[in-house]
Short mmCIF file of C-alpha atoms and ligand atoms in Angstrom, two decimals:
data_model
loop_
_atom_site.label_atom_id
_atom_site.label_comp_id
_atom_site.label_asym_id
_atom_site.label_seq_id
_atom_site.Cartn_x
_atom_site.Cartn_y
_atom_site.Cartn_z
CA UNK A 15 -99.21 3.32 -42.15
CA UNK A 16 -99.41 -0.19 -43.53
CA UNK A 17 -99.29 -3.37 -42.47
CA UNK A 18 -95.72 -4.30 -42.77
CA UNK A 19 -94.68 -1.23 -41.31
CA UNK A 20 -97.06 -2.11 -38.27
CA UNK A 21 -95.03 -5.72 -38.15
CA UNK A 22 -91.61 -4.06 -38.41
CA UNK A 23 -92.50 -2.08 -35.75
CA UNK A 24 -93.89 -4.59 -33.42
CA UNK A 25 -90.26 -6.35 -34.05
CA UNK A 26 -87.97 -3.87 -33.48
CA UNK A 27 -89.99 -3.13 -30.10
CA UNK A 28 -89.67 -7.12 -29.16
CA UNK A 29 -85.93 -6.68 -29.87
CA UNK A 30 -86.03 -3.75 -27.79
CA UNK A 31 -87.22 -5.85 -24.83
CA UNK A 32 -84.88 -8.39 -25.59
CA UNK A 33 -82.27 -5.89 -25.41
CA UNK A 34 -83.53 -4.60 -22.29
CA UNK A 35 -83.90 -8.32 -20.63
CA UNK A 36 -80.01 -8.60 -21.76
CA UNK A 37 -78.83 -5.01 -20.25
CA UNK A 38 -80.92 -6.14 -17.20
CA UNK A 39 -78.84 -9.69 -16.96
CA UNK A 40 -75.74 -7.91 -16.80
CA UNK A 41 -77.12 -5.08 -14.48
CA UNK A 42 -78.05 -7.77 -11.43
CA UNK A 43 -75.11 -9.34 -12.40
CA UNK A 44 -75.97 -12.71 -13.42
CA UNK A 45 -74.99 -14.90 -16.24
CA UNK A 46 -75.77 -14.99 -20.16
CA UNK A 47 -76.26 -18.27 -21.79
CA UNK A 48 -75.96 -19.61 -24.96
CA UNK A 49 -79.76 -19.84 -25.58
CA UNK A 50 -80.28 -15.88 -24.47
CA UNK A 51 -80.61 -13.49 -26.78
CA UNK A 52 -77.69 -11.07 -26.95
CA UNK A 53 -76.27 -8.15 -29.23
CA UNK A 54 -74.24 -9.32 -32.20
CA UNK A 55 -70.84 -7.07 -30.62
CA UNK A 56 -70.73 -8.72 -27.78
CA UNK A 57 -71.29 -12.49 -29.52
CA UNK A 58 -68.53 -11.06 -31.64
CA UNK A 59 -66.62 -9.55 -28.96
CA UNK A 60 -66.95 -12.82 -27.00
CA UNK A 61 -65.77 -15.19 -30.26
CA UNK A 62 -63.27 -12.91 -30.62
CA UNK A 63 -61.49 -13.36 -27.08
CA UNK A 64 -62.53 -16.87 -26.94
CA UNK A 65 -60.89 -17.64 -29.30
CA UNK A 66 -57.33 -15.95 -28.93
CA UNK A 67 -57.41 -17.32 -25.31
CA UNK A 68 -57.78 -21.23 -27.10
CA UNK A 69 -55.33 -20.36 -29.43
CA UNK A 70 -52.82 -19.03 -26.63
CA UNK A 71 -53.69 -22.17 -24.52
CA UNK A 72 -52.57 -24.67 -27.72
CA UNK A 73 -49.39 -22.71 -29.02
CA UNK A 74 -48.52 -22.30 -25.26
CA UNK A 75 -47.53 -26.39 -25.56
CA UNK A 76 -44.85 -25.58 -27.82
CA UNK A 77 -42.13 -23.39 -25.63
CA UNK A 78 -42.60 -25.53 -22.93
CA UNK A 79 -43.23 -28.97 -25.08
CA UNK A 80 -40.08 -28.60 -26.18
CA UNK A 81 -38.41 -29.42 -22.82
CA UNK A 82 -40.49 -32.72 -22.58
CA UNK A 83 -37.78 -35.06 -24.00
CA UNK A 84 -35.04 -33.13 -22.31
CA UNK A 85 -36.16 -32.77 -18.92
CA UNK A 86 -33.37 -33.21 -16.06
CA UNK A 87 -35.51 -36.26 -14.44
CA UNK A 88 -38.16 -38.26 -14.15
CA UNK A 89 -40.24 -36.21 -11.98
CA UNK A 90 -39.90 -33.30 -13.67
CA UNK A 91 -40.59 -34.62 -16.88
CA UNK A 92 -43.83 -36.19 -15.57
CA UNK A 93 -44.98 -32.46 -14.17
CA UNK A 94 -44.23 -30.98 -17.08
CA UNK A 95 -46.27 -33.53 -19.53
CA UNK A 96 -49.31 -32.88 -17.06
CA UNK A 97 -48.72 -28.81 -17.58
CA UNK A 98 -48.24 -28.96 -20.88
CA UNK A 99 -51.30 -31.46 -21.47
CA UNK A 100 -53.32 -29.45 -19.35
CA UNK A 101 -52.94 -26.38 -21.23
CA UNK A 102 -54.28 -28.78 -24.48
CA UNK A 103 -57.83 -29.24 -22.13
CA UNK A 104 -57.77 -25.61 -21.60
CA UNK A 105 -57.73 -25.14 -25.26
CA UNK A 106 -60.55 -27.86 -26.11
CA UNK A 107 -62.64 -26.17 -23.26
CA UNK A 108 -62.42 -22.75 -25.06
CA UNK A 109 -63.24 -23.78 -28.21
CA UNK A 110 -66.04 -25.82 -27.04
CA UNK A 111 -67.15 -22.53 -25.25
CA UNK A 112 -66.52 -20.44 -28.70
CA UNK A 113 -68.71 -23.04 -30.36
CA UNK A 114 -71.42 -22.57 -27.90
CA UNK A 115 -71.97 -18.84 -29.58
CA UNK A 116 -71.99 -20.65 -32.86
CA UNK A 117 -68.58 -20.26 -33.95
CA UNK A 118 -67.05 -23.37 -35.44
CA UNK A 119 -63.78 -25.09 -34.26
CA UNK A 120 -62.55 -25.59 -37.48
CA UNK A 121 -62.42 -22.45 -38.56
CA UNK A 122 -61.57 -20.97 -35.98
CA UNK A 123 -58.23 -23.08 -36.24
CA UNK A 124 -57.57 -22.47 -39.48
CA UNK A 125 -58.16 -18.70 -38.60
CA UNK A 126 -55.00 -18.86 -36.51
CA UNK A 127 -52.45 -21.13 -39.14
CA UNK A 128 -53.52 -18.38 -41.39
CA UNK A 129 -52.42 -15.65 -39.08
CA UNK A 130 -55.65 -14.43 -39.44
CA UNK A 131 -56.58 -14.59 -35.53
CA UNK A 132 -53.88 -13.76 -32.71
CA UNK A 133 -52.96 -15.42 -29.44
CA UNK A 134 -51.24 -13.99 -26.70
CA UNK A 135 -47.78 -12.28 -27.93
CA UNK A 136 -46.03 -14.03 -24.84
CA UNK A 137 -45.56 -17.50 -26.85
CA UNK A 138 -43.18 -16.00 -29.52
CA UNK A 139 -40.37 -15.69 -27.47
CA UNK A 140 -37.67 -18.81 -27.26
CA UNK A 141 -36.87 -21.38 -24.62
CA UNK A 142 -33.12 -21.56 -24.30
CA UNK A 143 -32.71 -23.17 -21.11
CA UNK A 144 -34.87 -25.64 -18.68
CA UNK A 145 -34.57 -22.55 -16.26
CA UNK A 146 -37.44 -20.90 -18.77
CA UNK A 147 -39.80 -23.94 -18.07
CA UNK A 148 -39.85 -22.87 -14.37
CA UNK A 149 -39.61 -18.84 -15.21
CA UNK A 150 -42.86 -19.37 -18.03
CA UNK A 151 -45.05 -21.28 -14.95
CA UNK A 152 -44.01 -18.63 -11.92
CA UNK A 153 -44.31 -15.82 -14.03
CA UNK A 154 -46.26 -16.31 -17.50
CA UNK A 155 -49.56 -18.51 -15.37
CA UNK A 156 -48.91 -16.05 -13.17
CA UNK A 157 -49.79 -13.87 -14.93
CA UNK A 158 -52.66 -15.44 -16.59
CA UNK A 159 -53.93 -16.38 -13.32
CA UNK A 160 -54.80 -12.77 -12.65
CA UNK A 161 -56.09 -12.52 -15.79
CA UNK A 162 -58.63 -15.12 -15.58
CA UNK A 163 -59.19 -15.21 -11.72
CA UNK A 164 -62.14 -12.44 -12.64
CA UNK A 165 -63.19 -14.52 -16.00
CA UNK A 166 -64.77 -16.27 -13.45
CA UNK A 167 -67.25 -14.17 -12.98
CA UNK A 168 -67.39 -12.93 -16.58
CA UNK A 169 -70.97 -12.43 -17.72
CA UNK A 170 -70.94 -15.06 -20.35
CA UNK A 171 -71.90 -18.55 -18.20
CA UNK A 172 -69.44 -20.96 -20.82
CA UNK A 173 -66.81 -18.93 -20.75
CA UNK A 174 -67.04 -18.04 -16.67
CA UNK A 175 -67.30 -21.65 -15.68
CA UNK A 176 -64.46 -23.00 -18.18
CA UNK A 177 -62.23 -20.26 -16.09
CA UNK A 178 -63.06 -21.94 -12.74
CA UNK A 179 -61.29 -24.77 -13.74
CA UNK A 180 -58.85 -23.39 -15.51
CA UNK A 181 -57.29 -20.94 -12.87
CA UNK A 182 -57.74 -24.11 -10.47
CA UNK A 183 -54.79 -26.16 -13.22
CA UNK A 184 -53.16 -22.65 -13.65
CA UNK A 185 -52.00 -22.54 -9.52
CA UNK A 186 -50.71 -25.72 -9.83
CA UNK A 187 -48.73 -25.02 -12.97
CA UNK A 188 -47.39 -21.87 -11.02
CA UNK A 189 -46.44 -23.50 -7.71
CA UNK A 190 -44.54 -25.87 -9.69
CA UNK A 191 -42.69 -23.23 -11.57
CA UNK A 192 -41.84 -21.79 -8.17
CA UNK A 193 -41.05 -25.00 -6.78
CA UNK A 194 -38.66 -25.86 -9.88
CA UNK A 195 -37.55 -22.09 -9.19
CA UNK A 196 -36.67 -22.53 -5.78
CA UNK A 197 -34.89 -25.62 -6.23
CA UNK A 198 -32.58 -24.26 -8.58
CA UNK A 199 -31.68 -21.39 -6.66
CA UNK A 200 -30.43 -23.65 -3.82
CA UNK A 201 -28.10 -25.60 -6.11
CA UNK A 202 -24.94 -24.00 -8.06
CA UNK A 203 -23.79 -20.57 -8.95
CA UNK A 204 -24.57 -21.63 -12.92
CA UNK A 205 -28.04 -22.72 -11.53
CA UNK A 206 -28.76 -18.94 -10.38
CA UNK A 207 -27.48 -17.51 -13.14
CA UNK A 208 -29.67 -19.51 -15.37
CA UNK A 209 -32.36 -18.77 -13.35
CA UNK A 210 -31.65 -15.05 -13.27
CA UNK A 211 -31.38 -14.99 -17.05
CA UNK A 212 -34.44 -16.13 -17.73
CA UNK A 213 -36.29 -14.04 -15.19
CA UNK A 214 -34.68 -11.14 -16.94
CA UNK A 215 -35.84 -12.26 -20.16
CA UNK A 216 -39.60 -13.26 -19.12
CA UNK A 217 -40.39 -10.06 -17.03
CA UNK A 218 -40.96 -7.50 -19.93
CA UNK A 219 -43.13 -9.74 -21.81
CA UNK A 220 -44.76 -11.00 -19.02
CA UNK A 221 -45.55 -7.42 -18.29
CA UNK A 222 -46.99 -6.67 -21.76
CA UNK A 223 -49.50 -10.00 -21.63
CA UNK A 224 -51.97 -7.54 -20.13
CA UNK A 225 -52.35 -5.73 -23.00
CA UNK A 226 -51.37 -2.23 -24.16
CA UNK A 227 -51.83 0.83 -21.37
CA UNK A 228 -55.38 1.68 -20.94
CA UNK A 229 -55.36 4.53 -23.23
CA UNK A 230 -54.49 2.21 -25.75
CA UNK A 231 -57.54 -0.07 -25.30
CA UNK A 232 -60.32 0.96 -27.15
CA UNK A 233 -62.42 -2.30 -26.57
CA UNK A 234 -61.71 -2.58 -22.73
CA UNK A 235 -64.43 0.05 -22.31
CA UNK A 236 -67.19 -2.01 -23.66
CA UNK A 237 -65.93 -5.27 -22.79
CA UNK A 238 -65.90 -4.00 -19.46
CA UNK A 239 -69.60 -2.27 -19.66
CA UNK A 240 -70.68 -6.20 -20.46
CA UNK A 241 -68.87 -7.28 -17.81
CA UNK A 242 -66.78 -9.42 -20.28
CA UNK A 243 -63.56 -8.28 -18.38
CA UNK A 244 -63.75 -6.96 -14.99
CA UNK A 245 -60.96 -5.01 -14.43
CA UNK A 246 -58.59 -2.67 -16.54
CA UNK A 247 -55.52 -4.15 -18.47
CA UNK A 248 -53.44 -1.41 -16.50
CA UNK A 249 -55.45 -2.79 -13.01
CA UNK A 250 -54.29 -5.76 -13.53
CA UNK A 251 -50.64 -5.33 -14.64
CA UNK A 252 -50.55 -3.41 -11.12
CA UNK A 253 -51.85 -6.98 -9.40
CA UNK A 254 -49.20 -8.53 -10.90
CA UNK A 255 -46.44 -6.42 -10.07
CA UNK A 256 -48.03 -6.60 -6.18
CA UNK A 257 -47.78 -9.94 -5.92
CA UNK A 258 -44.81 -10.70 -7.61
CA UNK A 259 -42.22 -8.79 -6.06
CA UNK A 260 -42.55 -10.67 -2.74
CA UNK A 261 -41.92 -13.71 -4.86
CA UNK A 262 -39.35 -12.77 -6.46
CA UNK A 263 -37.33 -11.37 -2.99
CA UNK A 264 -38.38 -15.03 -1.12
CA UNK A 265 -36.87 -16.61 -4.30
CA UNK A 266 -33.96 -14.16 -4.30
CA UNK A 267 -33.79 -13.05 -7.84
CA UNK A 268 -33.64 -9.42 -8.81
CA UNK A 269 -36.61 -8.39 -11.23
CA UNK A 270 -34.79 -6.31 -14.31
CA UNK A 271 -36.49 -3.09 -13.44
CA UNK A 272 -34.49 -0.13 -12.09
CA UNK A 273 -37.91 1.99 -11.45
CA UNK A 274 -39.67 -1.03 -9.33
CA UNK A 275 -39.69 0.13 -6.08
CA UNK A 276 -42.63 0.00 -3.02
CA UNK A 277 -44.93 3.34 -3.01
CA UNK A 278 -46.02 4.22 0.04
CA UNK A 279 -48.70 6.58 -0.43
CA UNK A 280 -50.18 4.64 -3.09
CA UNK A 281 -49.67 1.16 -1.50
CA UNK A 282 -48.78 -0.41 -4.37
CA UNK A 283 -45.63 -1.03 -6.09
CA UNK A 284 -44.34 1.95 -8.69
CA UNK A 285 -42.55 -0.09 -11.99
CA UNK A 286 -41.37 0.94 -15.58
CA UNK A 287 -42.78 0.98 -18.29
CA UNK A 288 -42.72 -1.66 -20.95
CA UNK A 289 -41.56 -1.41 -24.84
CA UNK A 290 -44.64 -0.61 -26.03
CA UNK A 291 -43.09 -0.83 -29.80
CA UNK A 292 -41.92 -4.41 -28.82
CA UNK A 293 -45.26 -5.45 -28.20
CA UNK A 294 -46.86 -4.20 -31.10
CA UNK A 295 -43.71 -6.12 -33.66
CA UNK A 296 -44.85 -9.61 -31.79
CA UNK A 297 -48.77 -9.19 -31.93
CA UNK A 298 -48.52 -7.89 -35.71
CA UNK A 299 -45.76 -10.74 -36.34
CA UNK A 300 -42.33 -10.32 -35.98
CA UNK A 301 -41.79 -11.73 -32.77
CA UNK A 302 -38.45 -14.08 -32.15
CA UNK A 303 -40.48 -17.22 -33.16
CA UNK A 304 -43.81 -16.17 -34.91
CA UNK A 305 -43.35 -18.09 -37.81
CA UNK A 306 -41.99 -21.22 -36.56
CA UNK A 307 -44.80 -21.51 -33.77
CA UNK A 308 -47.55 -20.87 -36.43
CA UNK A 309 -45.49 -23.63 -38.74
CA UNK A 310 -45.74 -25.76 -36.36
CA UNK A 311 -49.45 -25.56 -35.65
CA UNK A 312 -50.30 -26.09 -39.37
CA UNK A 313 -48.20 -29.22 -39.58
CA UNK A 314 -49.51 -30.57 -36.22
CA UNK A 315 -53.12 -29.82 -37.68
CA UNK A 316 -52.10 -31.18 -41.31
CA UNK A 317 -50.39 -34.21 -39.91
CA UNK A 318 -53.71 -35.07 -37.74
CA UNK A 319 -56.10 -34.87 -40.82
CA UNK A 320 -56.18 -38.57 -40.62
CA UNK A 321 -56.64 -38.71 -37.30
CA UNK A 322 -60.21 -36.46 -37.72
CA UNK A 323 -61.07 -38.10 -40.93
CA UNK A 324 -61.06 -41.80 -38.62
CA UNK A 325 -62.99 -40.02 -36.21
CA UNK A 326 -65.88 -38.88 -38.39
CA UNK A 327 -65.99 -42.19 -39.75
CA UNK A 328 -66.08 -43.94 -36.96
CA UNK A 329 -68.83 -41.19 -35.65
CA UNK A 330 -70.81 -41.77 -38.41
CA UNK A 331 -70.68 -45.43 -38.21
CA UNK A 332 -71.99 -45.65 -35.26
CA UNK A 333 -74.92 -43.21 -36.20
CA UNK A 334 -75.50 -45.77 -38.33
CA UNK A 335 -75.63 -48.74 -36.08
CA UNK A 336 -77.41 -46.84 -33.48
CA UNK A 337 -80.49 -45.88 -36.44
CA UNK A 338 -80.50 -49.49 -37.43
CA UNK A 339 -80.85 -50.68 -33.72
CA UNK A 340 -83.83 -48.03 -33.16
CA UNK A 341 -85.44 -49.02 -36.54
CA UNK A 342 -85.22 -53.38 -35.61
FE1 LIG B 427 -53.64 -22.71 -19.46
FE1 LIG B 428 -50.91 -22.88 -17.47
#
């Protein structure tokens, strides 16, 4: 044997350890942190989902956004400016999280105006009437609220505490759905109609943001083994059924599902299934507004090059200022 053997050797055994000191982490359930060693799939892995949960967060503005100028009042254009500027923090959180596994912000943006990284499928759908603003909050942060509830506790520390604040803006934004919901059904015929519409519109998709059907999944396994993701995408489309259906009865609309009905020996709810070949046009692109959300993003991002270029200069003068204060 020779020497550099001997060293490679004496490596691969420390990366062993480190391996095992990561495998152990996860086992007594604690948290990994950006200084920690950790396997290059699950830094990947962890990028990966990062980032298409920032890039959901930012196009998310737009179906909503649009509503801003034409909001019925005051009041509810005031809520809706703090949802829809709350779902911008979200974003800047996430990316800040992505960049704490070395990943870089711009490029991870200009990954998504390429079409090169996804976001959640949910976004490509349009925004007809202001009933939508109220059926996105009840049902689409629904949603996402049982998605991220267990992010909390995901293994990677960024990511986990970014969600605890997160879900805590995400109830609001759903109570105020409901709220805007529930108003609506107490006023005119046209108002439930609206409202009904939109519910009938939102539910599929809604359904689908958890993902394809388990069997479908092939990184839910290992995700899950890291205790990235706690629960199965199937798991938690079944939460969401649960605990919508008494929603939707207190708020009296009808959810467009012949098959939903209470199971008894189960517990649980029994419910359709979804157009799986719907999903898969909107994640691979041909979803009712694909192109014009991704459009959009690029010009917002193109149109705020100044706005970045001021800010590094002004950065960097201050650097600047700051060295010649230390140096007098
Ligand atoms: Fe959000
Ligand atoms: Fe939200």
């Amino acid at each position: 044997m020779t020497g550099f053997e001997t060293t490679s050797l004496e490596e691969s055994d420390f990366e062993l350890r480190l391996h095992e000191q990561f495998d152990d982490t996860i086992a007594r359930d604690q948290r990994i942190e950006p200084r920690d060693w950790m396997p290059d799939g699950y830094r990947r892995t962890l990028i990966r989902q990062i980032a298409q949960h920032a890039h959901s967060e930012i196009i998310g503005m737009q179906p909503e956004g649009e509503w801003i100028t034409r909001a019925p009042s005051l009041r509810r254009k005031a809520i809706l400016f703090a949802k829809v500027q709350d779902e911008a923090g979200h974003g800047l959180y996430l990316y800040s999280a992505a960049e704490t596994l070395g990943a870089d912000r711009a490029d991870l943006t200009q990954r998504l105006i390429d079409g090169r990284q996804k976001y959640s499928s949910i976004f490509n759908y349009p925004t007809p009437t202001f009933a939508d603003v109220g059926v996105i909050a009840w049902l689409v942060d629904g949603a996402a609220i049982c998605n991220q509830v267990p992010l909390c506790r995901s293994s990677f520390g960024p990511y986990a505490r970014a969600m605890v604040r997160v879900c805590k803006e995400e109830s609001f934004h759903q109570r105020q759905g409901y709220e805007l919901l529930s108003t609506m059904m107490r006023g005119t015929d046209h108002q439930r109609a609206t409202v009904q519409d939109a519910v009938d519109r939102w539910w599929w998709p809604s359904l689908m943001m958890f993902g394809p059907p388990d069997g479908d999944s092939p990184n839910s396994e290992q995700s899950m083994a890291w205790r990235i993701k706690r629960h199965t995408n199937d798991e938690l489309r079944q939460r969401f059924v649960d605990m919508t259906v008494p929603q939707a009865a207190a708020l009296g609309v009808t959810l467009p599902d012949p098959e939903l009905r209470w199971n008894e020996e189960r517990g649980r709810h029994d419910f359709g299934t979804p157009d799986w070949s719907e999903l898969h046009r909107v994640i691979t692109g041909d979803g009712p507004c694909n192109t014009e959300r991704v459009a959009r993003r690029r010009a917002a991002h193109e149109d705020g090059a100044w706005v970045r270029e001021a800010a590094s200069a002004h950065a960097a003068t201050q650097a600047a200022r700051a060295r010649e204060g230390a140096a007098a």
